[in-house]
Short mmCIF file of N, CA, C and O in Angstrom, two decimals:
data_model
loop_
_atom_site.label_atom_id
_atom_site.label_comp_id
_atom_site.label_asym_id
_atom_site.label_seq_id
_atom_site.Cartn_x
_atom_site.Cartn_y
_atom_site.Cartn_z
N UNK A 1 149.47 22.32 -222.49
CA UNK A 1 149.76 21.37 -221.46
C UNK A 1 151.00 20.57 -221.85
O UNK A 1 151.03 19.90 -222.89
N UNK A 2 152.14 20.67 -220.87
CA UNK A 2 153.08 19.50 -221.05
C UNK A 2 153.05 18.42 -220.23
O UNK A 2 152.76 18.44 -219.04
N UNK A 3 153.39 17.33 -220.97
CA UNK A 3 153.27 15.86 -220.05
C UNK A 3 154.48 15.10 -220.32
O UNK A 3 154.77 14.81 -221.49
N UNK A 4 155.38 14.68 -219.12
CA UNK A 4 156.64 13.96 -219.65
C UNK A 4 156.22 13.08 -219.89
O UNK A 4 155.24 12.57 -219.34
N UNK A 5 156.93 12.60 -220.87
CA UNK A 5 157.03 10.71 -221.89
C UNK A 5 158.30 10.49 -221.16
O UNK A 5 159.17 11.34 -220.97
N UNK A 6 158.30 9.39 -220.80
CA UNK A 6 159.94 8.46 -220.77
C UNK A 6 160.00 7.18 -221.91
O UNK A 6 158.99 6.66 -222.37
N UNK A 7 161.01 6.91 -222.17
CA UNK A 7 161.62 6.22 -223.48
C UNK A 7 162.64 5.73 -223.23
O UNK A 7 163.61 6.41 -223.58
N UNK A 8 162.88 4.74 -222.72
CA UNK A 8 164.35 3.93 -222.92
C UNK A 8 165.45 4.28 -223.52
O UNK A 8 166.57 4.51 -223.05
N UNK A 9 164.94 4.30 -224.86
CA UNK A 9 166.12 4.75 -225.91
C UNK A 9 165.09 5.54 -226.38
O UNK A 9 163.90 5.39 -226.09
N UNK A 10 165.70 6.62 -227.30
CA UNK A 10 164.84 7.78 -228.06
C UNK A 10 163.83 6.40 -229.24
O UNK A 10 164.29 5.26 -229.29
N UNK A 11 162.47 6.79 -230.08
CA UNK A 11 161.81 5.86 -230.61
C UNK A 11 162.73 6.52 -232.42
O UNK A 11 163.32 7.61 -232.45
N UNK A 12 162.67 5.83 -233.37
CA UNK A 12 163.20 5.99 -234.77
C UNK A 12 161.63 6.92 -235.34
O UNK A 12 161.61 7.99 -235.95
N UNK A 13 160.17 5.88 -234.80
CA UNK A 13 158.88 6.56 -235.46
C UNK A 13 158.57 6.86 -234.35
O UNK A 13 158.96 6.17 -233.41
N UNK A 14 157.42 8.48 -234.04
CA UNK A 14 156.99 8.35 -233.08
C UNK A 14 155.41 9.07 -233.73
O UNK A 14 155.17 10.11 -234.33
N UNK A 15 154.40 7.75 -233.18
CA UNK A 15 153.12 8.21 -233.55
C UNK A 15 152.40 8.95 -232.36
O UNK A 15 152.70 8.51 -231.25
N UNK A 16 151.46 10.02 -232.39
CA UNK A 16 150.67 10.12 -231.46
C UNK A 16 149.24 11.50 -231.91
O UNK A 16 149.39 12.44 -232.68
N UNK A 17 148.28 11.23 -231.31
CA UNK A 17 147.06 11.61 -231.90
C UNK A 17 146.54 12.74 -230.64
O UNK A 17 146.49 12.54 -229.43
N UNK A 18 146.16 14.08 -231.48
CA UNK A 18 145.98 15.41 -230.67
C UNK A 18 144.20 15.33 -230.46
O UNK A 18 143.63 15.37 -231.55
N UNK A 19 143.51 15.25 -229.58
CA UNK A 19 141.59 15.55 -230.06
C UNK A 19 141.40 16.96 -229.65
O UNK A 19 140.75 17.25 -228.65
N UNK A 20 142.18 18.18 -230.72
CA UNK A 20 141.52 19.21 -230.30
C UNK A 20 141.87 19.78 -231.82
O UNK A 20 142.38 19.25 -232.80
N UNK A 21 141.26 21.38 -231.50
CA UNK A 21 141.07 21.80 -232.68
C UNK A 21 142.00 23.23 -233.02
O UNK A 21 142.40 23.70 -231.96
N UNK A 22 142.30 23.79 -233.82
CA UNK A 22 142.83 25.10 -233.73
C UNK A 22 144.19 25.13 -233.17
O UNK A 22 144.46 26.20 -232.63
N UNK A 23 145.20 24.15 -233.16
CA UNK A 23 146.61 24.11 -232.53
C UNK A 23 147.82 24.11 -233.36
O UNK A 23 147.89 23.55 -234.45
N UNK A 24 148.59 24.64 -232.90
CA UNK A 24 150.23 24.98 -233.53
C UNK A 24 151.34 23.47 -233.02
O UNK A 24 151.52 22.88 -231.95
N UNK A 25 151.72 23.35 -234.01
CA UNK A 25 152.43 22.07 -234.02
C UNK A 25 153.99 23.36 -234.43
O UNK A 25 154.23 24.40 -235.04
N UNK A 26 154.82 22.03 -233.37
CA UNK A 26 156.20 23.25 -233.80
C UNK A 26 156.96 21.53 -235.07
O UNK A 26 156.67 20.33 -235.12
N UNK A 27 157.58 22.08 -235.54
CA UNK A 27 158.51 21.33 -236.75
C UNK A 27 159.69 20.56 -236.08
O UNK A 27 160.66 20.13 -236.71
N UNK A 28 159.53 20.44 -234.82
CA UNK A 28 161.21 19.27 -233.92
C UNK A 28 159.93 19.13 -232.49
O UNK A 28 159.02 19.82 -232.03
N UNK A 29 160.62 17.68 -232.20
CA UNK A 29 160.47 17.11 -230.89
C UNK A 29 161.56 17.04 -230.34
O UNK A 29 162.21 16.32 -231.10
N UNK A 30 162.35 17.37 -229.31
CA UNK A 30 163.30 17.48 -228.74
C UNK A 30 162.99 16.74 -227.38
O UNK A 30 161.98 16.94 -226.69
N UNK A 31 164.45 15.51 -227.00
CA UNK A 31 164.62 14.59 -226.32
C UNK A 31 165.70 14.72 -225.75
O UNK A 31 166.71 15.12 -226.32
N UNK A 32 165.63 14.26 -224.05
CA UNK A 32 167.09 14.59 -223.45
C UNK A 32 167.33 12.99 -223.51
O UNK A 32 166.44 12.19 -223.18
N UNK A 33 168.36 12.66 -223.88
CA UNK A 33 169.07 11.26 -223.80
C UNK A 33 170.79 11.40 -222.79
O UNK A 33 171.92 11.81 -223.09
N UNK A 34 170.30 10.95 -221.82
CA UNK A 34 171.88 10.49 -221.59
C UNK A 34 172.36 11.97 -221.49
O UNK A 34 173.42 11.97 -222.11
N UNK A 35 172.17 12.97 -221.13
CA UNK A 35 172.24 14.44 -220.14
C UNK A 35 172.63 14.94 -222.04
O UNK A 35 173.65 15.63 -222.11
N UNK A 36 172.04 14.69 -223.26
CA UNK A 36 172.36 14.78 -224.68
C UNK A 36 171.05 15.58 -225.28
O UNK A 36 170.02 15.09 -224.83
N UNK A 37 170.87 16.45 -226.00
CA UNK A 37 169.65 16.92 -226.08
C UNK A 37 169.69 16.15 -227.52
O UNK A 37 170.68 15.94 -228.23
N UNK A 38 168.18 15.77 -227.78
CA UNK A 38 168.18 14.96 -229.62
C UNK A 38 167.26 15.35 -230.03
O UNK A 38 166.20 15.20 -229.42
N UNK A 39 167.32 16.00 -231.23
CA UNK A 39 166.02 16.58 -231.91
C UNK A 39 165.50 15.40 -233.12
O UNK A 39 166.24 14.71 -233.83
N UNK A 40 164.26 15.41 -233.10
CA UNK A 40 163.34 14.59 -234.31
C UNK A 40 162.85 15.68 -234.98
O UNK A 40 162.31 16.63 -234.42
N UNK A 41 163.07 15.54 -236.58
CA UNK A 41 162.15 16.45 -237.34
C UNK A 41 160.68 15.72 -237.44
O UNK A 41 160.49 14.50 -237.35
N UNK A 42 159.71 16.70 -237.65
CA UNK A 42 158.29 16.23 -238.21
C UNK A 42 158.66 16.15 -239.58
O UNK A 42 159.34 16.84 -240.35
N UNK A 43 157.73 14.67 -239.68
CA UNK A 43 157.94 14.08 -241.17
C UNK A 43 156.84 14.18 -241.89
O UNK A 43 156.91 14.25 -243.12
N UNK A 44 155.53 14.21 -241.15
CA UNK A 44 154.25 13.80 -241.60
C UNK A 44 152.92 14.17 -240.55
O UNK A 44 152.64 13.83 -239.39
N UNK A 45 152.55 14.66 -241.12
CA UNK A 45 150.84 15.38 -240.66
C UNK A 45 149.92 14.34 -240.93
O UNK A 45 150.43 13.65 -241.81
N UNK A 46 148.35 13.69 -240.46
CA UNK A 46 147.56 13.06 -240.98
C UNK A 46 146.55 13.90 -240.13
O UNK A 46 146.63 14.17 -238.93
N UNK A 47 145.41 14.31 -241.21
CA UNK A 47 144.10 14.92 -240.33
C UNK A 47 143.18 14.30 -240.58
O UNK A 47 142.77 14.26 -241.73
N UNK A 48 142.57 13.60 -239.54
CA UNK A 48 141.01 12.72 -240.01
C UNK A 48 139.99 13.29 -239.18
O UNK A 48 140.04 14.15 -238.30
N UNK A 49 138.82 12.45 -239.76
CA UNK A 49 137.69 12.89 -238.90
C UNK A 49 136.44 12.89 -240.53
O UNK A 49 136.57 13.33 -241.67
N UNK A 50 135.01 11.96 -239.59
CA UNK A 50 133.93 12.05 -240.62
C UNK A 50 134.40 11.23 -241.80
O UNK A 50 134.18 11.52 -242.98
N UNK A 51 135.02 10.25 -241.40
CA UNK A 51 135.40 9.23 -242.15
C UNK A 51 136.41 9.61 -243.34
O UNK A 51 136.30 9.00 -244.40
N UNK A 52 137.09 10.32 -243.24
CA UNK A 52 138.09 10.87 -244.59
C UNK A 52 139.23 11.76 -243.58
O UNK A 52 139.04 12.40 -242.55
N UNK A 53 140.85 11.38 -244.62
CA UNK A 53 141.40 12.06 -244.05
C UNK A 53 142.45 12.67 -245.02
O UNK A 53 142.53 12.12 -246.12
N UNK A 54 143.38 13.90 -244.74
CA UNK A 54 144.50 14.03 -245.77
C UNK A 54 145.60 13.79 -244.67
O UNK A 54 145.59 13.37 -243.52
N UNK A 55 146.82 14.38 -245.83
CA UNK A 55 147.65 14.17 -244.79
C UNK A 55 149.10 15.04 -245.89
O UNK A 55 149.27 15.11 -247.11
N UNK A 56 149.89 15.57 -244.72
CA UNK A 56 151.27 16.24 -245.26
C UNK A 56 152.55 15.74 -245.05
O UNK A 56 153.08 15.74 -243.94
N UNK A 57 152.95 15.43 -245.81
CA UNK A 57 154.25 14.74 -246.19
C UNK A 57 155.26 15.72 -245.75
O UNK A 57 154.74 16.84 -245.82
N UNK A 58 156.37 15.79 -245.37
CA UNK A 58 157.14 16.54 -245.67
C UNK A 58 158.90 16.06 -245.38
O UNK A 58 159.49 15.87 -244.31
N UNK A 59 159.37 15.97 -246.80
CA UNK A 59 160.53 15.42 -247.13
C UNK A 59 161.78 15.99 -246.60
O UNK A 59 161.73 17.17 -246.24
N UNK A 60 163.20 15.19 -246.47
CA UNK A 60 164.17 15.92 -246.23
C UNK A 60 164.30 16.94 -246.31
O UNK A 60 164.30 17.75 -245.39
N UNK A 61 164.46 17.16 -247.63
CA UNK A 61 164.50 18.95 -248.16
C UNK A 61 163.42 19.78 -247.88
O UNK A 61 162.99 20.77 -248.49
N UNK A 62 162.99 19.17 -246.77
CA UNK A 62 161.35 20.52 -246.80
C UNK A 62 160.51 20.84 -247.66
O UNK A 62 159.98 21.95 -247.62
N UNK A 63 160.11 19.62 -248.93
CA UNK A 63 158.95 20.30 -249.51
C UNK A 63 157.77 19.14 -248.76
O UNK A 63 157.79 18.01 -248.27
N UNK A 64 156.69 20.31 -249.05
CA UNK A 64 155.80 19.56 -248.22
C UNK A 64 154.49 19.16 -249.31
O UNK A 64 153.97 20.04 -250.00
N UNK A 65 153.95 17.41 -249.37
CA UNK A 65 153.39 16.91 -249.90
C UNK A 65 152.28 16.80 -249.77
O UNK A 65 152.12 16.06 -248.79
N UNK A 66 151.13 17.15 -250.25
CA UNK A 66 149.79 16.89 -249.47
C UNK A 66 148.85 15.70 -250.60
O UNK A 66 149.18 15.70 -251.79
N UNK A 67 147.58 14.62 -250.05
CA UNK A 67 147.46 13.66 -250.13
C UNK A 67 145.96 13.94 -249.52
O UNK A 67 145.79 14.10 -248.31
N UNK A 68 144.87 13.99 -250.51
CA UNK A 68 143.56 14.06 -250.12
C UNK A 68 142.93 12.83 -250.97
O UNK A 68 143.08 12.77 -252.19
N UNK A 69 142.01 11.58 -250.02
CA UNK A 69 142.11 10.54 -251.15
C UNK A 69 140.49 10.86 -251.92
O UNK A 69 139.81 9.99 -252.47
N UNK A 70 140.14 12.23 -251.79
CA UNK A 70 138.98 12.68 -252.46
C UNK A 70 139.34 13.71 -253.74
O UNK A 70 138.53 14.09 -254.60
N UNK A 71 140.55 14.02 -253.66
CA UNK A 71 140.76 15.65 -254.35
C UNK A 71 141.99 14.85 -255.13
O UNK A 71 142.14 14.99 -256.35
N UNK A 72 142.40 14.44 -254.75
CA UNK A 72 144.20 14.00 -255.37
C UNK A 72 143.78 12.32 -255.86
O UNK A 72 144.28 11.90 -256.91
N UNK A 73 143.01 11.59 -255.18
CA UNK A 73 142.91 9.83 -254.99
C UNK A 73 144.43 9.32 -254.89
O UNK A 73 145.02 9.57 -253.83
N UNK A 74 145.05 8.69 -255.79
CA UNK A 74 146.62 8.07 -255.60
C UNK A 74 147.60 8.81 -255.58
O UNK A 74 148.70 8.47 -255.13
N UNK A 75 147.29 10.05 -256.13
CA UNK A 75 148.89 11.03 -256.51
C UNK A 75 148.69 11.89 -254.75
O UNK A 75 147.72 12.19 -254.06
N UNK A 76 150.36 12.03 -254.56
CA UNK A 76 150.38 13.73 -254.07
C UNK A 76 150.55 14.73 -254.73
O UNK A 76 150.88 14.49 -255.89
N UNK A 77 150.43 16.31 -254.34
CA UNK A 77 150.69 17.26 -254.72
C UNK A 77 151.48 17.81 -254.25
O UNK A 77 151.29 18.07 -253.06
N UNK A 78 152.85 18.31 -254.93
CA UNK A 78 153.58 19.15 -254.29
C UNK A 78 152.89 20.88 -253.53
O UNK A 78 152.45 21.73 -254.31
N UNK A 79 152.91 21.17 -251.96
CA UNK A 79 152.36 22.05 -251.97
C UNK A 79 153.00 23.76 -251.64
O UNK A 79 152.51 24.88 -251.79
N UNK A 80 154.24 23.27 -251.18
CA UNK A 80 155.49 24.53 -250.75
C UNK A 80 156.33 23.89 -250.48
O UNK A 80 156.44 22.70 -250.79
N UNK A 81 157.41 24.79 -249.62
CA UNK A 81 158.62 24.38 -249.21
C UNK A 81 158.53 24.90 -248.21
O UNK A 81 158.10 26.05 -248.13
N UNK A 82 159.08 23.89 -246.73
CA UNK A 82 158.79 24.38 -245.71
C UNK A 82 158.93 25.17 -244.65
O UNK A 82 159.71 24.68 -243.83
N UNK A 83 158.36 26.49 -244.24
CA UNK A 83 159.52 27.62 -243.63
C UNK A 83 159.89 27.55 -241.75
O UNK A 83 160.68 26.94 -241.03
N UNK A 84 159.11 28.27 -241.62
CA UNK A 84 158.66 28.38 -239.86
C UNK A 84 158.37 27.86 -239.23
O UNK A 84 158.81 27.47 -238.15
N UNK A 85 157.15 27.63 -240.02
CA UNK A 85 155.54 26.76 -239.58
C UNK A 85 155.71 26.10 -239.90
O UNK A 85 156.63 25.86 -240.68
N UNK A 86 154.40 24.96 -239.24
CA UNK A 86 153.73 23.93 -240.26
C UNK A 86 152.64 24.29 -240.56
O UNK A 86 152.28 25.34 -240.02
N UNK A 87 151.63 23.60 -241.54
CA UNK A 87 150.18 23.65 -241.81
C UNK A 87 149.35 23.64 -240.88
O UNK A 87 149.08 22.67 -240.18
N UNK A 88 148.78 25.01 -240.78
CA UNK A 88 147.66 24.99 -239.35
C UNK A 88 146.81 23.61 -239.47
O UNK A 88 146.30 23.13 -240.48
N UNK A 89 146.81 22.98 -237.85
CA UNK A 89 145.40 22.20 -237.91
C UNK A 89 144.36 23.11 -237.58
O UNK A 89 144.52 23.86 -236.62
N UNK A 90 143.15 23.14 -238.36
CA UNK A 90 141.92 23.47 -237.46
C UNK A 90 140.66 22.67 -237.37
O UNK A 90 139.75 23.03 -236.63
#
């Protein structure tokens, strides 16, 4: 399903929360500004649910960080470098 957003100006953060399961996230949000197309990279994954959540980092250079506060507690782990994809949600 697509749904237009309007935005004044493009946002610097943009948060927003999926309630389904089994979906492909693409790696850019792409914005028409001013007849200008503007791409946002994905920076960051968070998966919750059942009171615990992780979450994937993923830095300039494309490595991608993961952050379980049961498995890791304060540290991340470096987990790849990032190609195509992102990390399936399921």
């Amino acid at each position: 399903m697509i749904q237009p957003i309007c935005f004044k100006s493009i946002p610097t953060v943009l948060v927003f929360e999926i309630n389904s399961r089994n979906i492909k996230v693409s790696k850019t949000l792409k914005f028409e500004q001013e007849g200008e197309t503007v791409v946002l990279d994905i920076r960051g994954l968070i998966y919750h649910g059942d009171f615990h959540f992780t979450s994937h980092i993923i830095g300039t250079d494309d490595m991608v960080w993961y952050h379980d506060g049961i498995t890791t507690r304060s540290s991340y782990e470096m987990r790849e470098i990032l190609t195509s994809s992102l990390p399936k949600i399921c």
